[in-house]
Structures are given as C-alpha cells and as structure tokens.
mmCIF file as gemmi writes it, N, C-alpha and C atoms, coordinates in Angstrom:
data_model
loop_
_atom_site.group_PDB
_atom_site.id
_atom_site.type_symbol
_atom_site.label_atom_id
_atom_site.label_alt_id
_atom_site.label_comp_id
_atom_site.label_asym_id
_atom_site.label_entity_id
_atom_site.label_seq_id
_atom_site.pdbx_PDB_ins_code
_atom_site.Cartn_x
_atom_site.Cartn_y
_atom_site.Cartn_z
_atom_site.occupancy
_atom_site.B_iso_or_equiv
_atom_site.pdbx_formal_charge
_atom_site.auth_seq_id
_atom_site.auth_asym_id
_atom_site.pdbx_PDB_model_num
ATOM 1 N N . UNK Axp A 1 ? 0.828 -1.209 0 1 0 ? 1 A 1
ATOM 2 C CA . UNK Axp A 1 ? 0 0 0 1 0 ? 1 A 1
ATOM 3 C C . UNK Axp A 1 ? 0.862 1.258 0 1 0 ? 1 A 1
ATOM 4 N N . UNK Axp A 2 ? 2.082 1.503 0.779 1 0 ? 2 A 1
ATOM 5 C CA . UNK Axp A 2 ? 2.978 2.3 0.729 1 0 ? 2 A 1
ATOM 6 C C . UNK Axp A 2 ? 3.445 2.706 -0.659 1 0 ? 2 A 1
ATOM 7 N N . UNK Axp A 3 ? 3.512 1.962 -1.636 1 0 ? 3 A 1
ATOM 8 C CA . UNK Axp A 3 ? 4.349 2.447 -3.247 1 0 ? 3 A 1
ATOM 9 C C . UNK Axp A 3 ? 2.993 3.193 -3.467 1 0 ? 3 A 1
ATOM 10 N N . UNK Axp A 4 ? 1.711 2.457 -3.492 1 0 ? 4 A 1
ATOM 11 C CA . UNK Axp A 4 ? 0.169 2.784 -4.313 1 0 ? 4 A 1
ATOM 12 C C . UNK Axp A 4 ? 0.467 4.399 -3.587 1 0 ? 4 A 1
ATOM 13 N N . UNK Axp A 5 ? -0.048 4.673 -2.588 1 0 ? 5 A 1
ATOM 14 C CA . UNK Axp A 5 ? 0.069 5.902 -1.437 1 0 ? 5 A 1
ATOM 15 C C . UNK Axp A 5 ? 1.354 6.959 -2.013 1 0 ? 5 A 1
ATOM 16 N N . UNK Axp A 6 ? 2.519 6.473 -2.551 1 0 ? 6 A 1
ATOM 17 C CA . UNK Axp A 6 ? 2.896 7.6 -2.679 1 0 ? 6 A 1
ATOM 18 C C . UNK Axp A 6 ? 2.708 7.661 -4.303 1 0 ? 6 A 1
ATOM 19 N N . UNK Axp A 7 ? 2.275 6.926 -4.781 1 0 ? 7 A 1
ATOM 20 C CA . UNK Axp A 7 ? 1.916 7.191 -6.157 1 0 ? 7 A 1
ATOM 21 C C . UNK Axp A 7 ? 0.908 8.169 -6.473 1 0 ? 7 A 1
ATOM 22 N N . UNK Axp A 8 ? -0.034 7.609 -5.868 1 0 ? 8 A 1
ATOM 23 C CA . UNK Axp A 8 ? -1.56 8.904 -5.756 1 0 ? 8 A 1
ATOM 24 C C . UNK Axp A 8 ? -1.146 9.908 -5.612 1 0 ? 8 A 1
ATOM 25 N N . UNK Axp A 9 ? -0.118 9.775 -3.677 1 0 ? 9 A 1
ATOM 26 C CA . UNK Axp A 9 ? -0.337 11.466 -3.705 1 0 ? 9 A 1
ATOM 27 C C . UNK Axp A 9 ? 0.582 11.761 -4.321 1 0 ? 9 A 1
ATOM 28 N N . UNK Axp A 10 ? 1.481 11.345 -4.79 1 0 ? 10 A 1
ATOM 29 C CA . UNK Axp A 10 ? 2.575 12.197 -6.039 1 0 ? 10 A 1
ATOM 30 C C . UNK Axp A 10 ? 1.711 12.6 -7.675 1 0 ? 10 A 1
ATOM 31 N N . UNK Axp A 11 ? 1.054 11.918 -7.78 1 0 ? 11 A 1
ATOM 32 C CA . UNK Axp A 11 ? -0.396 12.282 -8.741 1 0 ? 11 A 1
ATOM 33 C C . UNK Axp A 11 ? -1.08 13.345 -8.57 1 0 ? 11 A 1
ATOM 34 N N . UNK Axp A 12 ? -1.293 13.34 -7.84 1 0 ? 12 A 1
ATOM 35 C CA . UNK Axp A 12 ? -2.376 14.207 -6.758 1 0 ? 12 A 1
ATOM 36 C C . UNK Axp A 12 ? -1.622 15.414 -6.831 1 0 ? 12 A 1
ATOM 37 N N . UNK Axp A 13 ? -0.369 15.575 -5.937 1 0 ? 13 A 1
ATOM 38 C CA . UNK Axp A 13 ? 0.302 17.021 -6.098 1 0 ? 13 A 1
ATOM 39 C C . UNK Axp A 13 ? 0.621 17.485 -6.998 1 0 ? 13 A 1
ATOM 40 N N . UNK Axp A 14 ? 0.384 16.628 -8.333 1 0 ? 14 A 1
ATOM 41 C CA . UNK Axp A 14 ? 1.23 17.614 -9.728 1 0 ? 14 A 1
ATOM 42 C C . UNK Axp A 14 ? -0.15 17.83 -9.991 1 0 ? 14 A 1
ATOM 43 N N . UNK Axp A 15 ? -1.455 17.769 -9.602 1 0 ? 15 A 1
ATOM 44 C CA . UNK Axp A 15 ? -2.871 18.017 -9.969 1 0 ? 15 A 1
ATOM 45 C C . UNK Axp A 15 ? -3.202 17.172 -10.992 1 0 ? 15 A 1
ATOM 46 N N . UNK Axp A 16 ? -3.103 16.238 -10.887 1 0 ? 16 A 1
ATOM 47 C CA . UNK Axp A 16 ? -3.782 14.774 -12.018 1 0 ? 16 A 1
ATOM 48 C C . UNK Axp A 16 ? -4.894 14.844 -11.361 1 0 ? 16 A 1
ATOM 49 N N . UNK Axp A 17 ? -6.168 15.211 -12.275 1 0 ? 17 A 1
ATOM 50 C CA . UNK Axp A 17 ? -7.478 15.266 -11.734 1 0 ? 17 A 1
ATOM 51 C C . UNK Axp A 17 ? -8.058 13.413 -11.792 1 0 ? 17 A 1
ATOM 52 N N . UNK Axp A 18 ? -7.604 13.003 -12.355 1 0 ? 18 A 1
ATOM 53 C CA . UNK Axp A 18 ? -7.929 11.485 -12.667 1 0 ? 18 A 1
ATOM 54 C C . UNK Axp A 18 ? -7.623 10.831 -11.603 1 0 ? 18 A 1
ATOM 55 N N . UNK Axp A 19 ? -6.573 11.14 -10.787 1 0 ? 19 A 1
ATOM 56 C CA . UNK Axp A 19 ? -5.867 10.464 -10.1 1 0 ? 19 A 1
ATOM 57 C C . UNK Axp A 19 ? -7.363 10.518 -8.45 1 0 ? 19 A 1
ATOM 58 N N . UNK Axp A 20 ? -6.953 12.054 -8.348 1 0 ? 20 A 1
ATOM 59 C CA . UNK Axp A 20 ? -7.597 12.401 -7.265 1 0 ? 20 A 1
ATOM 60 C C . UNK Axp A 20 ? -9.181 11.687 -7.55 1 0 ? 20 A 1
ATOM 61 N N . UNK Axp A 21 ? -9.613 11.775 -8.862 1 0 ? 21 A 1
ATOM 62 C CA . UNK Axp A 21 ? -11.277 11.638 -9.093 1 0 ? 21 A 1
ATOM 63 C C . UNK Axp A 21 ? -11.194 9.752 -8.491 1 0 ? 21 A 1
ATOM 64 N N . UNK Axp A 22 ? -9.653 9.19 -8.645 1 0 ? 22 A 1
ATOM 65 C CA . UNK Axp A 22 ? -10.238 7.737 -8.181 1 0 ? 22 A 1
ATOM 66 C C . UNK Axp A 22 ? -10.003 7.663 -6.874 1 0 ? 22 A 1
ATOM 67 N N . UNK Axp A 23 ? -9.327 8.972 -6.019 1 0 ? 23 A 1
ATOM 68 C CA . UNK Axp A 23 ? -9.429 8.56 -4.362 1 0 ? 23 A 1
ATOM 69 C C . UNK Axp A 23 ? -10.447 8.832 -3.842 1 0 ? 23 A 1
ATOM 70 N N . UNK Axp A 24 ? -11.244 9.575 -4.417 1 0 ? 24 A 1
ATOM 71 C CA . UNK Axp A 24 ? -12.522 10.533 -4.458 1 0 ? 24 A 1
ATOM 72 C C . UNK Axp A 24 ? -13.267 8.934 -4.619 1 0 ? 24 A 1
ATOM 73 N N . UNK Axp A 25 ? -13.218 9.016 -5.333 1 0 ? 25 A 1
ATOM 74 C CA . UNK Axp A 25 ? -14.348 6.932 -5.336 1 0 ? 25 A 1
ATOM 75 C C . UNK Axp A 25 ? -14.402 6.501 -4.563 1 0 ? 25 A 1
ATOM 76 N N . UNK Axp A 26 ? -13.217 5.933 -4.726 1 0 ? 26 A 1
ATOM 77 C CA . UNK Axp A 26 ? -12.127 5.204 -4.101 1 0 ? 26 A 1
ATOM 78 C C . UNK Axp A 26 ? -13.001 4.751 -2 1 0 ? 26 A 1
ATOM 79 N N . UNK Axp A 27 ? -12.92 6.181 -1.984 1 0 ? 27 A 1
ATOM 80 C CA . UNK Axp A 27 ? -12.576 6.442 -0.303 1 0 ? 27 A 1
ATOM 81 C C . UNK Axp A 27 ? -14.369 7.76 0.498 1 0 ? 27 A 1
ATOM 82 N N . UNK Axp A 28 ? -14.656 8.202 -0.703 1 0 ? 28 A 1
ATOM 83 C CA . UNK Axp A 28 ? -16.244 8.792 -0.199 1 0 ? 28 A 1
ATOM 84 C C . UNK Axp A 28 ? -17.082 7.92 0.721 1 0 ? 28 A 1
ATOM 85 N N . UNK Axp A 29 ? -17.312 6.938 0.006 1 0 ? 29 A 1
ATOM 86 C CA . UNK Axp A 29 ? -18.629 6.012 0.621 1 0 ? 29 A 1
ATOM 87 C C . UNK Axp A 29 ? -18.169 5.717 1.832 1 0 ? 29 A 1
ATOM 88 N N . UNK Axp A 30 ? -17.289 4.999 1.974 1 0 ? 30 A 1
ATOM 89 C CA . UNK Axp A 30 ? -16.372 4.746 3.241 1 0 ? 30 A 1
ATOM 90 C C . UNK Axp A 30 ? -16.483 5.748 4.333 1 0 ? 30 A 1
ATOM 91 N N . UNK Axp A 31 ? -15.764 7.169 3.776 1 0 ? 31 A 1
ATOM 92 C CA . UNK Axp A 31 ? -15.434 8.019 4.767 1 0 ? 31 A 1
ATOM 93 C C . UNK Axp A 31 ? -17.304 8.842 5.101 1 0 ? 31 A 1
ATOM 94 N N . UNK Axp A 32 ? -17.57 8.54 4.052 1 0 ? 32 A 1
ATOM 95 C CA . UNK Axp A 32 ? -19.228 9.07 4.655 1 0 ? 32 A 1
ATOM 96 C C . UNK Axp A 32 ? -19.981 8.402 6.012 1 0 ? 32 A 1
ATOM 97 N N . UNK Axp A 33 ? -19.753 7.304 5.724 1 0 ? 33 A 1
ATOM 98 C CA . UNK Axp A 33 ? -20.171 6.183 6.679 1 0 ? 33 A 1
ATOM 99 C C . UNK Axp A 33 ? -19.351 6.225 7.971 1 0 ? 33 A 1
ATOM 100 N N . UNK Axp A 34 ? -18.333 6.475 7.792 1 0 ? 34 A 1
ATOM 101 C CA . UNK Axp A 34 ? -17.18 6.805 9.365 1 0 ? 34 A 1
ATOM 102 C C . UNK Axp A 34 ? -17.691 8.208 9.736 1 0 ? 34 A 1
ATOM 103 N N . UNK Axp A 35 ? -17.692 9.284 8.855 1 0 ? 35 A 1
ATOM 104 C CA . UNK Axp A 35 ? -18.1 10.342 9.722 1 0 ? 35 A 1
ATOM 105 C C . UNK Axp A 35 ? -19.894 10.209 10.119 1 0 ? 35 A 1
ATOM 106 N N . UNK Axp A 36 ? -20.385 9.482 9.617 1 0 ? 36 A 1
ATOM 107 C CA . UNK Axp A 36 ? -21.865 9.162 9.896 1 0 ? 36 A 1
ATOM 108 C C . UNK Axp A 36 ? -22.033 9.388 11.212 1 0 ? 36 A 1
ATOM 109 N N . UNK Axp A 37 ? -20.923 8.331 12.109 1 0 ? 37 A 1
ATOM 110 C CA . UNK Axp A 37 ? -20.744 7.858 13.256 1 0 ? 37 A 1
ATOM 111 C C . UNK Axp A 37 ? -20.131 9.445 14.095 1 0 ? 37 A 1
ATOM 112 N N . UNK Axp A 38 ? -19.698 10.237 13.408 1 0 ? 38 A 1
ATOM 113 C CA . UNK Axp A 38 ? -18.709 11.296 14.231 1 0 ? 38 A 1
ATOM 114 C C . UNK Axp A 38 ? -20.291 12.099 14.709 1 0 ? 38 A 1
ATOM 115 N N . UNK Axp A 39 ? -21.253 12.053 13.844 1 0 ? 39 A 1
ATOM 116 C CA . UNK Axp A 39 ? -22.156 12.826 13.604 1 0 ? 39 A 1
ATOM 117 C C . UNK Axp A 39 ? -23.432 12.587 13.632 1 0 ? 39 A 1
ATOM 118 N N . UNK Axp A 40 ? -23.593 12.032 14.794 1 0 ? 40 A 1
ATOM 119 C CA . UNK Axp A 40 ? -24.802 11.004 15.296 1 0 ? 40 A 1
ATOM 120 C C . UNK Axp A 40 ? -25.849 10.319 14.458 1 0 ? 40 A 1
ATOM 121 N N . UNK Axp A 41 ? -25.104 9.896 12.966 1 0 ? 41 A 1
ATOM 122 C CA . UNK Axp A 41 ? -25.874 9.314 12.123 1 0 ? 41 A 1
ATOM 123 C C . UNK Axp A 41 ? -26.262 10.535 11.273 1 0 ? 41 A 1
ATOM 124 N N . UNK Axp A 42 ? -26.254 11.48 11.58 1 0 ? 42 A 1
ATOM 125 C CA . UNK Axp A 42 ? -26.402 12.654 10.7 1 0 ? 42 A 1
ATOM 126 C C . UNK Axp A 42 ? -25.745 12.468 9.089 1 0 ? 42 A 1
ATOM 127 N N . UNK Axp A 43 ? -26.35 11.615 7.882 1 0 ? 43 A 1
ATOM 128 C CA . UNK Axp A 43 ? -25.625 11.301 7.123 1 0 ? 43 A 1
ATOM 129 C C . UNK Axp A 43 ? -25.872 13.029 6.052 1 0 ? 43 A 1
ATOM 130 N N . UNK Axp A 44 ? -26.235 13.851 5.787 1 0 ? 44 A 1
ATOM 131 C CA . UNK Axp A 44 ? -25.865 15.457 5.33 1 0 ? 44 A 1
ATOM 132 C C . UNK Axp A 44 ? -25.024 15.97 5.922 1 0 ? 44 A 1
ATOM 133 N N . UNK Axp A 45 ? -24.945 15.624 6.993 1 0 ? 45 A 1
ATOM 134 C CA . UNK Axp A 45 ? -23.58 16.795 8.003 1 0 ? 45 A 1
ATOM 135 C C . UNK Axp A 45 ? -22.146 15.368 7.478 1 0 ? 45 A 1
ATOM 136 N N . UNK Axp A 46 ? -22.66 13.971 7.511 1 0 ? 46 A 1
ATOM 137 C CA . UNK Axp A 46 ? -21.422 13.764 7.003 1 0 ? 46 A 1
ATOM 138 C C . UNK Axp A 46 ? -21.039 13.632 6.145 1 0 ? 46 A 1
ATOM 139 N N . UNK Axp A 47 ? -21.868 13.817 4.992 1 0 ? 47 A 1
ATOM 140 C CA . UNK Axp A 47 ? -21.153 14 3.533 1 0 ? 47 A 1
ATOM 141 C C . UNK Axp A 47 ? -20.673 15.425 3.43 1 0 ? 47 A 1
ATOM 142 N N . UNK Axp A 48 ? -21.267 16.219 4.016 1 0 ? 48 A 1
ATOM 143 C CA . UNK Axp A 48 ? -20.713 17.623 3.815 1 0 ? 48 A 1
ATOM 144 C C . UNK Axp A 48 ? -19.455 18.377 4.57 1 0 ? 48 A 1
ATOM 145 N N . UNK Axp A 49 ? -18.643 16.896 5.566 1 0 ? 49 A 1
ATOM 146 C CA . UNK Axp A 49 ? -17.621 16.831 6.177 1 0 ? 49 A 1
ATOM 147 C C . UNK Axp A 49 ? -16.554 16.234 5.362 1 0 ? 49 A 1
ATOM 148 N N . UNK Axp A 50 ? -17.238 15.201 4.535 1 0 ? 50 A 1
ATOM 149 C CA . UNK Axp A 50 ? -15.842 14.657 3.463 1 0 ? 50 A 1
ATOM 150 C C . UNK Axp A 50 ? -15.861 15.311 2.764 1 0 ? 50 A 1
ATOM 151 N N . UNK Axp A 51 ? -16.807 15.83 2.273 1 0 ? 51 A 1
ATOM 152 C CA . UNK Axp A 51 ? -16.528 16.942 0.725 1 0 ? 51 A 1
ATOM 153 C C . UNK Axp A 51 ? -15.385 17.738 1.026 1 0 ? 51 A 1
ATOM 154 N N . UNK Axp A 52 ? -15.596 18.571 2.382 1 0 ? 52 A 1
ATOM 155 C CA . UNK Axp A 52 ? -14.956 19.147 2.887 1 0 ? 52 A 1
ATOM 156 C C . UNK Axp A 52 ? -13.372 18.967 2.844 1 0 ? 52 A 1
ATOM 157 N N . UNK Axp A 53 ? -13.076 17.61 3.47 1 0 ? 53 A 1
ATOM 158 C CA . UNK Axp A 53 ? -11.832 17.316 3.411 1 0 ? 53 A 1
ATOM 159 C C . UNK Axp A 53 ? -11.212 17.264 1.875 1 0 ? 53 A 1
ATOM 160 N N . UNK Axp A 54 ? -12.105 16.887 1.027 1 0 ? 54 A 1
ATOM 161 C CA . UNK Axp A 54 ? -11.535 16.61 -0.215 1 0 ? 54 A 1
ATOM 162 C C . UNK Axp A 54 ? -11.4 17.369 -1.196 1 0 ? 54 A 1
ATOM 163 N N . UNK Axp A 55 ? -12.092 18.86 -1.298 1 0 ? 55 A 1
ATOM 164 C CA . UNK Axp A 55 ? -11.597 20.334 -1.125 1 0 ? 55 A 1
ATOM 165 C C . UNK Axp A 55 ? -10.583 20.753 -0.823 1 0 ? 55 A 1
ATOM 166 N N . UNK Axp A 56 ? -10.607 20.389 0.294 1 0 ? 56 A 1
ATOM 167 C CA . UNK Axp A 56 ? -9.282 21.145 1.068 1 0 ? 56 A 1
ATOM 168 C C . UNK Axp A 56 ? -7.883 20.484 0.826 1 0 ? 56 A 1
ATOM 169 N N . UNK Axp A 57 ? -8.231 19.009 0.261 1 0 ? 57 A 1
ATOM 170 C CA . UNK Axp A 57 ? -7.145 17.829 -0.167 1 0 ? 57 A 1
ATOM 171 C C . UNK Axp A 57 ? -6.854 18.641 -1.298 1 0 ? 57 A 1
ATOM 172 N N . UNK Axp A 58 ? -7.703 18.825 -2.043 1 0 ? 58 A 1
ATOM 173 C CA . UNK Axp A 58 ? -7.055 19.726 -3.755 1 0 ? 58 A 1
ATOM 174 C C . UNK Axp A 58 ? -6.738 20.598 -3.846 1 0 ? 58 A 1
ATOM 175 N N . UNK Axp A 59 ? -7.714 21.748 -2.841 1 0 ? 59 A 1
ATOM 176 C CA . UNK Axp A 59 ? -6.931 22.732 -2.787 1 0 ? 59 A 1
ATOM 177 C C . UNK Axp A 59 ? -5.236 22.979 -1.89 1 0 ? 59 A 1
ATOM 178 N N . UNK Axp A 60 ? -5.025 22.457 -1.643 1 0 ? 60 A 1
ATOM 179 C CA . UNK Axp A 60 ? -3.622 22.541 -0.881 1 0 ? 60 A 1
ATOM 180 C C . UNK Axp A 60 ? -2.724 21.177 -1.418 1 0 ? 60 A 1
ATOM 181 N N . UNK Axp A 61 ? -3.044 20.473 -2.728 1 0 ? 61 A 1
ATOM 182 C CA . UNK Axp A 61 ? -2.487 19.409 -2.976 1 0 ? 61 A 1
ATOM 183 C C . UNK Axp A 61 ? -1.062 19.579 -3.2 1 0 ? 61 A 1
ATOM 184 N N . UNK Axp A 62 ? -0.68 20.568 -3.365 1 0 ? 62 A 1
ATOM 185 C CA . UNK Axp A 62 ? 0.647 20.918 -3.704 1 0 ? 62 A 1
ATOM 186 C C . UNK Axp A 62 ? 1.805 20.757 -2.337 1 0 ? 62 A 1
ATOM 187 N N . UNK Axp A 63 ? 0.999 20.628 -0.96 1 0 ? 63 A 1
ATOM 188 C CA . UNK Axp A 63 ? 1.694 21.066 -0.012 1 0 ? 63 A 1
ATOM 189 C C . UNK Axp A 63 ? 1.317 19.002 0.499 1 0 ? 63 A 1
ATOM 190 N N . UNK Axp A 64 ? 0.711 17.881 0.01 1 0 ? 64 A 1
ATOM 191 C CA . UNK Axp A 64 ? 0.137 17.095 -0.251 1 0 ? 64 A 1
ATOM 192 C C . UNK Axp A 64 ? 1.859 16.111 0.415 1 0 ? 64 A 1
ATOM 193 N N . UNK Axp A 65 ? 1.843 15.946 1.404 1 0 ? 65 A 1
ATOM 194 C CA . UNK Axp A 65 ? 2.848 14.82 1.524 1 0 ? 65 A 1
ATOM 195 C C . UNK Axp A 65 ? 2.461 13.679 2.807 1 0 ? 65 A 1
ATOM 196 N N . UNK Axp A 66 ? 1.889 12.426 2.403 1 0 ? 66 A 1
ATOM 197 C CA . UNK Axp A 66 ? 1.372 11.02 2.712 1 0 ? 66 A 1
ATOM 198 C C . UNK Axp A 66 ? 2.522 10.451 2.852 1 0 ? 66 A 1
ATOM 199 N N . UNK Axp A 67 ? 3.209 9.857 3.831 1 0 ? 67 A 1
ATOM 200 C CA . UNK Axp A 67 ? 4.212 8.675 3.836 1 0 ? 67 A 1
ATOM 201 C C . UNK Axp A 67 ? 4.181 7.589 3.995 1 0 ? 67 A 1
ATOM 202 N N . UNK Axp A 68 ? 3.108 7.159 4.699 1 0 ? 68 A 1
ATOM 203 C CA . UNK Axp A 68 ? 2.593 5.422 4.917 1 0 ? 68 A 1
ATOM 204 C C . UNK Axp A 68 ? 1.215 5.288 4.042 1 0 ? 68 A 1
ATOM 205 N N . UNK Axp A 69 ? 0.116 5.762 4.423 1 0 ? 69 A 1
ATOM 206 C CA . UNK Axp A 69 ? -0.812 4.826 4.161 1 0 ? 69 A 1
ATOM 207 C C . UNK Axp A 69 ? -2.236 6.1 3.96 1 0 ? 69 A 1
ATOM 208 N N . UNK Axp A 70 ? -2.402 6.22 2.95 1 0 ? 70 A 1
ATOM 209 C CA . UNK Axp A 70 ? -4.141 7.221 2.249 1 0 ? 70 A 1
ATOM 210 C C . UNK Axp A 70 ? -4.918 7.045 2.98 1 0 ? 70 A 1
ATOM 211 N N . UNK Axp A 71 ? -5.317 5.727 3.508 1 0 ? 71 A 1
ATOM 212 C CA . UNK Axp A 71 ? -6.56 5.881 4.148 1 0 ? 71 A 1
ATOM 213 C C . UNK Axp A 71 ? -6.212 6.28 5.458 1 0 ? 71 A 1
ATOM 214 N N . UNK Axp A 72 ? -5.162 6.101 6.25 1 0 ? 72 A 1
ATOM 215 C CA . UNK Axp A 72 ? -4.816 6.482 7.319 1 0 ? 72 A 1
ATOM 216 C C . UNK Axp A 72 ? -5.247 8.307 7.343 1 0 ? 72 A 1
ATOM 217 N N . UNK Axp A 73 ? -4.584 8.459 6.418 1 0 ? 73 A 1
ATOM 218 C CA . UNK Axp A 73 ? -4.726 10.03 6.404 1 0 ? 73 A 1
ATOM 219 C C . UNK Axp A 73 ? -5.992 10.313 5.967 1 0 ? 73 A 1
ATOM 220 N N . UNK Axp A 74 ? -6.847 10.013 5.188 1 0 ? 74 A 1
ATOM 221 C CA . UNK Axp A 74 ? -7.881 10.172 5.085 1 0 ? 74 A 1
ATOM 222 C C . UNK Axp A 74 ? -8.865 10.05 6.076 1 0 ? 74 A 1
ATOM 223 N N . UNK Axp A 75 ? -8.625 9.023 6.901 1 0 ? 75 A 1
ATOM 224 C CA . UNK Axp A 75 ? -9.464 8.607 8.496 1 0 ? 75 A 1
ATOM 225 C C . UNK Axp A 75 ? -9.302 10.278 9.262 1 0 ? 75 A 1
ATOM 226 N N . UNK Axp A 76 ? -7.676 10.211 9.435 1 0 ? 76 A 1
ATOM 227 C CA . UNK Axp A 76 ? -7.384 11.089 10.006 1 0 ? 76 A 1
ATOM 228 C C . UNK Axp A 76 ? -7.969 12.237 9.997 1 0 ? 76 A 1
C-alpha cells in the first residue's frame, strides 16, 4: 500500500485530476459512513464533512505529503 500511497499522492500534487477523481471513489462512501458515526448518524452533516476534506485535499495538494498509508490520512 505504501508504493500505491505515494503514487496517488505524487499524482495528486502535480494536480492529475484522474488520479484524485479515483481517491474521491475510491474512499467517499467509506469516509461518509465513518463520519456518519462522528455525527450522530447525521448522514448530510457527514457527507458535507468529506466533501470538505476533499476540497481542502485539492486545494492545498501541492503542499500534499502522505508517507505510509491514504486511508490512514484520510481517516485522520
């Protein structure tokens, strides 16, 4: 998972929209369902918490440095 992880985000920081559009797949449904739980089942407040992160993932992708593991950081 470590090579995949720095592949993305080395994708990711030169702005490969393809790249990001498959962590964006990839990792939504998932992270919707984890923040579900942050957000007493509130599933609008938690999609509108990953969007969030994944905004803020593109917009600052340049500054974008993952060393172990995407979903870790993505949980995070």
């Amino acid at each position: 998972e470590q090579q995949d992880t720095q592949t993305q985000s080395a994708a990711i920081r030169s702005g490969d929209e393809a790249a990001f559009d498959a962590v964006f797949r990839q990792w939504y449904e998932p992270l919707c369902h984890y923040a579900a739980r942050l957000t007493d089942g509130d599933m609008d407040e938690a999609e509108d918490l990953v969007q969030q992160v994944f905004v803020k993932i593109w917009e600052q992708r340049a500054q974008l440095d993952i060393a172990w593991s995407l979903k870790a950081y993505l949980y995070k």
